Every structure is written in structure tokens, then in C-alpha cells.
JSON list of C-alpha atoms in Angstrom, two decimals:
[
{"chain": "S", "resi": 1, "resn": "MET", "atom": "CA", "xyz": [-0.05, 0.01, 0.01]},
{"chain": "S", "resi": 2, "resn": "LYS", "atom": "CA", "xyz": [1.28, 3.44, -0.93]},
{"chain": "S", "resi": 3, "resn": "LEU", "atom": "CA", "xyz": [1.83, 6.07, 1.78]},
{"chain": "S", "resi": 4, "resn": "SER", "atom": "CA", "xyz": [-0.96, 8.25, 0.33]},
{"chain": "S", "resi": 5, "resn": "GLU", "atom": "CA", "xyz": [-3.45, 5.24, 0.71]},
{"chain": "S", "resi": 6, "resn": "LEU", "atom": "CA", "xyz": [-2.17, 4.89, 4.25]},
{"chain": "S", "resi": 7, "resn": "LYS", "atom": "CA", "xyz": [-2.85, 8.45, 5.07]},
{"chain": "S", "resi": 8, "resn": "SER", "atom": "CA", "xyz": [-6.50, 8.33, 3.54]},
{"chain": "S", "resi": 9, "resn": "GLN", "atom": "CA", "xyz": [-7.18, 4.99, 5.42]},
{"chain": "S", "resi": 10, "resn": "SER", "atom": "CA", "xyz": [-5.93, 6.69, 8.69]},
{"chain": "S", "resi": 11, "resn": "GLN", "atom": "CA", "xyz": [-8.42, 9.47, 8.19]},
{"chain": "S", "resi": 12, "resn": "SER", "atom": "CA", "xyz": [-11.27, 7.25, 7.43]},
{"chain": "S", "resi": 13, "resn": "VAL", "atom": "CA", "xyz": [-13.69, 6.61, 10.28]},
{"chain": "S", "resi": 14, "resn": "ASP", "atom": "CA", "xyz": [-14.63, 3.04, 9.24]},
{"chain": "S", "resi": 15, "resn": "VAL", "atom": "CA", "xyz": [-11.21, 1.27, 8.83]},
{"chain": "S", "resi": 16, "resn": "CYS", "atom": "CA", "xyz": [-11.97, -2.42, 8.95]},
{"chain": "S", "resi": 17, "resn": "LYS", "atom": "CA", "xyz": [-9.97, -5.58, 9.65]},
{"chain": "S", "resi": 18, "resn": "ASN", "atom": "CA", "xyz": [-9.57, -6.20, 5.97]},
{"chain": "S", "resi": 19, "resn": "ASP", "atom": "CA", "xyz": [-8.06, -2.80, 5.55]},
{"chain": "S", "resi": 20, "resn": "ILE", "atom": "CA", "xyz": [-5.63, -3.30, 8.31]},
{"chain": "S", "resi": 21, "resn": "LEU", "atom": "CA", "xyz": [-4.44, -6.58, 6.97]},
{"chain": "S", "resi": 22, "resn": "LYS", "atom": "CA", "xyz": [-4.04, -5.25, 3.44]},
{"chain": "S", "resi": 23, "resn": "CYS", "atom": "CA", "xyz": [-2.27, -2.19, 4.61]},
{"chain": "S", "resi": 24, "resn": "ILE", "atom": "CA", "xyz": [0.08, -3.54, 7.37]},
{"chain": "S", "resi": 25, "resn": "LEU", "atom": "CA", "xyz": [0.78, -6.92, 5.85]},
{"chain": "S", "resi": 26, "resn": "GLY", "atom": "CA", "xyz": [0.72, -5.98, 2.20]},
{"chain": "S", "resi": 27, "resn": "LEU", "atom": "CA", "xyz": [-2.05, -8.62, 1.33]},
{"chain": "S", "resi": 28, "resn": "SER", "atom": "CA", "xyz": [-4.30, -8.52, -1.72]},
{"chain": "S", "resi": 29, "resn": "ASP", "atom": "CA", "xyz": [-8.13, -8.61, -1.63]},
{"chain": "S", "resi": 30, "resn": "LEU", "atom": "CA", "xyz": [-8.15, -12.25, -2.35]},
{"chain": "S", "resi": 31, "resn": "ASP", "atom": "CA", "xyz": [-5.52, -12.98, 0.35]},
{"chain": "S", "resi": 32, "resn": "VAL", "atom": "CA", "xyz": [-7.73, -11.34, 2.92]},
{"chain": "S", "resi": 33, "resn": "THR", "atom": "CA", "xyz": [-10.83, -13.24, 1.54]},
{"chain": "S", "resi": 34, "resn": "VAL", "atom": "CA", "xyz": [-8.95, -16.51, 1.87]},
{"chain": "S", "resi": 35, "resn": "PHE", "atom": "CA", "xyz": [-7.78, -15.72, 5.30]},
{"chain": "S", "resi": 36, "resn": "CYS", "atom": "CA", "xyz": [-11.27, -14.79, 6.61]},
{"chain": "S", "resi": 37, "resn": "ALA", "atom": "CA", "xyz": [-12.73, -17.87, 4.94]},
{"chain": "S", "resi": 38, "resn": "LEU", "atom": "CA", "xyz": [-10.33, -20.20, 6.57]},
{"chain": "S", "resi": 39, "resn": "LYS", "atom": "CA", "xyz": [-10.48, -18.45, 10.07]},
{"chain": "S", "resi": 40, "resn": "GLY", "atom": "CA", "xyz": [-11.22, -21.01, 12.75]},
{"chain": "S", "resi": 41, "resn": "LYS", "atom": "CA", "xyz": [-11.42, -23.86, 10.17]},
{"chain": "S", "resi": 42, "resn": "ASN", "atom": "CA", "xyz": [-9.25, -26.45, 8.63]},
{"chain": "S", "resi": 43, "resn": "CYS", "atom": "CA", "xyz": [-9.68, -26.89, 4.88]},
{"chain": "S", "resi": 44, "resn": "ASP", "atom": "CA", "xyz": [-7.80, -28.14, 1.80]},
{"chain": "S", "resi": 45, "resn": "ILE", "atom": "CA", "xyz": [-7.46, -26.08, -1.38]},
{"chain": "S", "resi": 46, "resn": "VAL", "atom": "CA", "xyz": [-10.44, -27.56, -3.04]},
{"chain": "S", "resi": 47, "resn": "GLU", "atom": "CA", "xyz": [-12.77, -26.73, -0.08]},
{"chain": "S", "resi": 48, "resn": "LEU", "atom": "CA", "xyz": [-11.22, -23.33, 0.26]},
{"chain": "S", "resi": 49, "resn": "SER", "atom": "CA", "xyz": [-11.68, -22.54, -3.42]},
{"chain": "S", "resi": 50, "resn": "GLY", "atom": "CA", "xyz": [-15.36, -23.47, -3.12]},
{"chain": "S", "resi": 51, "resn": "LYS", "atom": "CA", "xyz": [-15.91, -21.21, -0.13]},
{"chain": "S", "resi": 52, "resn": "VAL", "atom": "CA", "xyz": [-14.34, -18.30, -1.86]},
{"chain": "S", "resi": 53, "resn": "LYS", "atom": "CA", "xyz": [-15.67, -19.07, -5.32]},
{"chain": "S", "resi": 54, "resn": "ARG", "atom": "CA", "xyz": [-12.30, -18.68, -7.00]},
{"chain": "S", "resi": 55, "resn": "ASP", "atom": "CA", "xyz": [-10.28, -21.18, -9.21]},
{"chain": "S", "resi": 56, "resn": "ARG", "atom": "CA", "xyz": [-7.85, -23.50, -7.43]},
{"chain": "S", "resi": 57, "resn": "SER", "atom": "CA", "xyz": [-4.79, -21.94, -8.75]},
{"chain": "S", "resi": 58, "resn": "SER", "atom": "CA", "xyz": [-5.54, -18.45, -7.58]},
{"chain": "S", "resi": 59, "resn": "VAL", "atom": "CA", "xyz": [-6.44, -19.77, -4.09]},
{"chain": "S", "resi": 60, "resn": "GLN", "atom": "CA", "xyz": [-3.05, -21.74, -4.07]},
{"chain": "S", "resi": 61, "resn": "ARG", "atom": "CA", "xyz": [-1.21, -18.39, -4.82]},
{"chain": "S", "resi": 62, "resn": "SER", "atom": "CA", "xyz": [-3.07, -16.72, -2.09]},
{"chain": "S", "resi": 63, "resn": "VAL", "atom": "CA", "xyz": [-2.44, -19.51, 0.48]},
{"chain": "S", "resi": 64, "resn": "LYS", "atom": "CA", "xyz": [1.26, -19.39, -0.50]},
{"chain": "S", "resi": 65, "resn": "ASN", "atom": "CA", "xyz": [1.19, -15.62, 0.14]},
{"chain": "S", "resi": 66, "resn": "LEU", "atom": "CA", "xyz": [-0.36, -16.22, 3.55]},
{"chain": "S", "resi": 67, "resn": "ILE", "atom": "CA", "xyz": [2.03, -18.92, 4.57]},
{"chain": "S", "resi": 68, "resn": "THR", "atom": "CA", "xyz": [4.90, -16.59, 3.65]},
{"chain": "S", "resi": 69, "resn": "ALA", "atom": "CA", "xyz": [3.28, -13.75, 5.67]},
{"chain": "S", "resi": 70, "resn": "GLY", "atom": "CA", "xyz": [3.03, -16.22, 8.64]},
{"chain": "S", "resi": 71, "resn": "LEU", "atom": "CA", "xyz": [-0.76, -16.33, 8.74]},
{"chain": "S", "resi": 72, "resn": "LEU", "atom": "CA", "xyz": [-1.33, -19.88, 7.74]},
{"chain": "S", "resi": 73, "resn": "SER", "atom": "CA", "xyz": [0.13, -23.16, 8.52]},
{"chain": "S", "resi": 74, "resn": "ARG", "atom": "CA", "xyz": [-0.19, -26.39, 6.55]},
{"chain": "S", "resi": 75, "resn": "HIS", "atom": "CA", "xyz": [-0.45, -30.12, 7.75]},
{"chain": "S", "resi": 76, "resn": "GLY", "atom": "CA", "xyz": [0.08, -33.07, 5.44]},
{"chain": "S", "resi": 77, "resn": "VAL", "atom": "CA", "xyz": [-2.52, -35.74, 5.68]},
{"chain": "S", "resi": 78, "resn": "ASN", "atom": "CA", "xyz": [-1.85, -39.20, 4.19]},
{"chain": "S", "resi": 79, "resn": "MET", "atom": "CA", "xyz": [-4.51, -40.51, 1.83]},
{"chain": "S", "resi": 80, "resn": "LYS", "atom": "CA", "xyz": [-4.85, -43.93, 0.21]},
{"chain": "S", "resi": 81, "resn": "ARG", "atom": "CA", "xyz": [-3.16, -42.53, -2.93]},
{"chain": "S", "resi": 82, "resn": "GLY", "atom": "CA", "xyz": [-0.90, -39.68, -1.92]},
{"chain": "S", "resi": 83, "resn": "ARG", "atom": "CA", "xyz": [-1.20, -36.83, 0.47]},
{"chain": "S", "resi": 84, "resn": "LYS", "atom": "CA", "xyz": [-3.17, -33.75, 0.75]},
{"chain": "S", "resi": 85, "resn": "TYR", "atom": "CA", "xyz": [-2.50, -30.64, 2.75]},
{"chain": "S", "resi": 86, "resn": "ILE", "atom": "CA", "xyz": [-4.92, -29.06, 5.28]},
{"chain": "S", "resi": 87, "resn": "TYR", "atom": "CA", "xyz": [-4.43, -25.26, 5.94]},
{"chain": "S", "resi": 88, "resn": "SER", "atom": "CA", "xyz": [-5.28, -23.45, 9.19]},
{"chain": "S", "resi": 89, "resn": "THR", "atom": "CA", "xyz": [-4.94, -19.91, 10.38]},
{"chain": "S", "resi": 90, "resn": "ILE", "atom": "CA", "xyz": [-2.90, -18.57, 13.28]},
{"chain": "S", "resi": 91, "resn": "THR", "atom": "CA", "xyz": [-4.89, -17.53, 16.51]},
{"chain": "S", "resi": 92, "resn": "THR", "atom": "CA", "xyz": [-6.29, -14.18, 16.86]},
{"chain": "S", "resi": 93, "resn": "GLU", "atom": "CA", "xyz": [-3.85, -13.34, 19.68]},
{"chain": "S", "resi": 94, "resn": "LYS", "atom": "CA", "xyz": [-0.85, -14.27, 17.46]},
{"chain": "S", "resi": 95, "resn": "LEU", "atom": "CA", "xyz": [-2.41, -12.04, 14.56]},
{"chain": "S", "resi": 96, "resn": "LYS", "atom": "CA", "xyz": [-2.71, -9.12, 16.98]},
{"chain": "S", "resi": 97, "resn": "GLU", "atom": "CA", "xyz": [0.95, -9.51, 18.16]},
{"chain": "S", "resi": 98, "resn": "MET", "atom": "CA", "xyz": [2.14, -9.75, 14.65]},
{"chain": "S", "resi": 99, "resn": "LEU", "atom": "CA", "xyz": [0.20, -6.56, 13.56]},
{"chain": "S", "resi": 100, "resn": "ASN", "atom": "CA", "xyz": [1.29, -4.60, 16.59]},
{"chain": "S", "resi": 101, "resn": "PHE", "atom": "CA", "xyz": [5.00, -5.58, 15.86]},
{"chain": "S", "resi": 102, "resn": "GLN", "atom": "CA", "xyz": [4.58, -4.51, 12.19]},
{"chain": "S", "resi": 103, "resn": "ILE", "atom": "CA", "xyz": [2.91, -1.22, 13.19]},
{"chain": "S", "resi": 104, "resn": "ASP", "atom": "CA", "xyz": [5.56, -0.51, 15.86]},
{"chain": "S", "resi": 105, "resn": "GLU", "atom": "CA", "xyz": [8.28, -1.19, 13.20]},
{"chain": "S", "resi": 106, "resn": "LEU", "atom": "CA", "xyz": [6.63, 1.07, 10.66]},
{"chain": "S", "resi": 107, "resn": "CYS", "atom": "CA", "xyz": [6.28, 3.86, 13.09]},
{"chain": "S", "resi": 108, "resn": "GLY", "atom": "CA", "xyz": [9.87, 3.52, 14.05]},
{"chain": "S", "resi": 109, "resn": "LYS", "atom": "CA", "xyz": [11.02, 3.81, 10.49]},
{"chain": "S", "resi": 110, "resn": "LEU", "atom": "CA", "xyz": [8.74, 6.75, 9.72]},
{"chain": "S", "resi": 111, "resn": "LYS", "atom": "CA", "xyz": [10.18, 8.52, 12.91]},
{"chain": "S", "resi": 112, "resn": "ALA", "atom": "CA", "xyz": [13.82, 8.00, 11.78]},
{"chain": "S", "resi": 113, "resn": "GLN", "atom": "CA", "xyz": [12.90, 9.42, 8.36]},
{"chain": "S", "resi": 114, "resn": "VAL", "atom": "CA", "xyz": [11.44, 12.47, 10.10]},
{"chain": "S", "resi": 115, "resn": "LYS", "atom": "CA", "xyz": [14.68, 12.97, 12.10]},
{"chain": "S", "resi": 116, "resn": "ILE", "atom": "CA", "xyz": [16.82, 13.04, 9.15]},
{"chain": "S", "resi": 117, "resn": "MET", "atom": "CA", "xyz": [14.74, 15.40, 7.07]},
{"chain": "S", "resi": 118, "resn": "ASN", "atom": "CA", "xyz": [16.36, 18.83, 6.09]}
]
């Protein structure tokens, strides 16, 4: 998210959880939709793509982004023929800790930039 978008979001009265996730963690709309659809549940990619009504490959890309961001974990389940992965989200408390850390880090960087301004 650009700094101008951050400024407009901070002045908005109705900033929602989705806006915070997109802004602070740099997630896309689909990433946030996938995260919210999976919250409190355990699903595989096929189930998840049905919930968000998007194709499997798009959901896989979002899941990969969410795993990289530290918001999802995956667990392998052995099947008769092969293995499938089940995905689950981090806890709300862990998410809050992560967001607070990112916000503090961003504030620190912005304050450092203000100090070195001419």
C-alpha cells in the first residue's frame, strides 16, 4: 500500500480488519478473503476454493502468500493415494501480536525518516 493510501485510511472513520491486513501486511483482496474464509477452520485447497468461489490456482497463490506472511500453517494428511494438505490460520492473539509488531516497526522507520529530514 502506498503512503497516500495509508494516510487516507488513517483519516477514514470506518477502517475495518480487512483494510488493516491489506495495509500493514501488504495482502491482496483475495488473500484477505481466503484468510477470513479459513479463520477457525481447517480446509484443503479444493474446499477453500469453493468457499471463496475462485479457481484452485488463484487460491493456491493466495495460500502461498499467507504462509509466507506467517498467517497460515499447513499439515499433510496421508491418503490412500498420496497426500493432501490441510491449512489453518494462526490464532487471533498471534495475529494481533504480529500486527502490533509491524505497526511499531513502521512507526519507528517513519520517525527515523522524519529525524533526518532537512
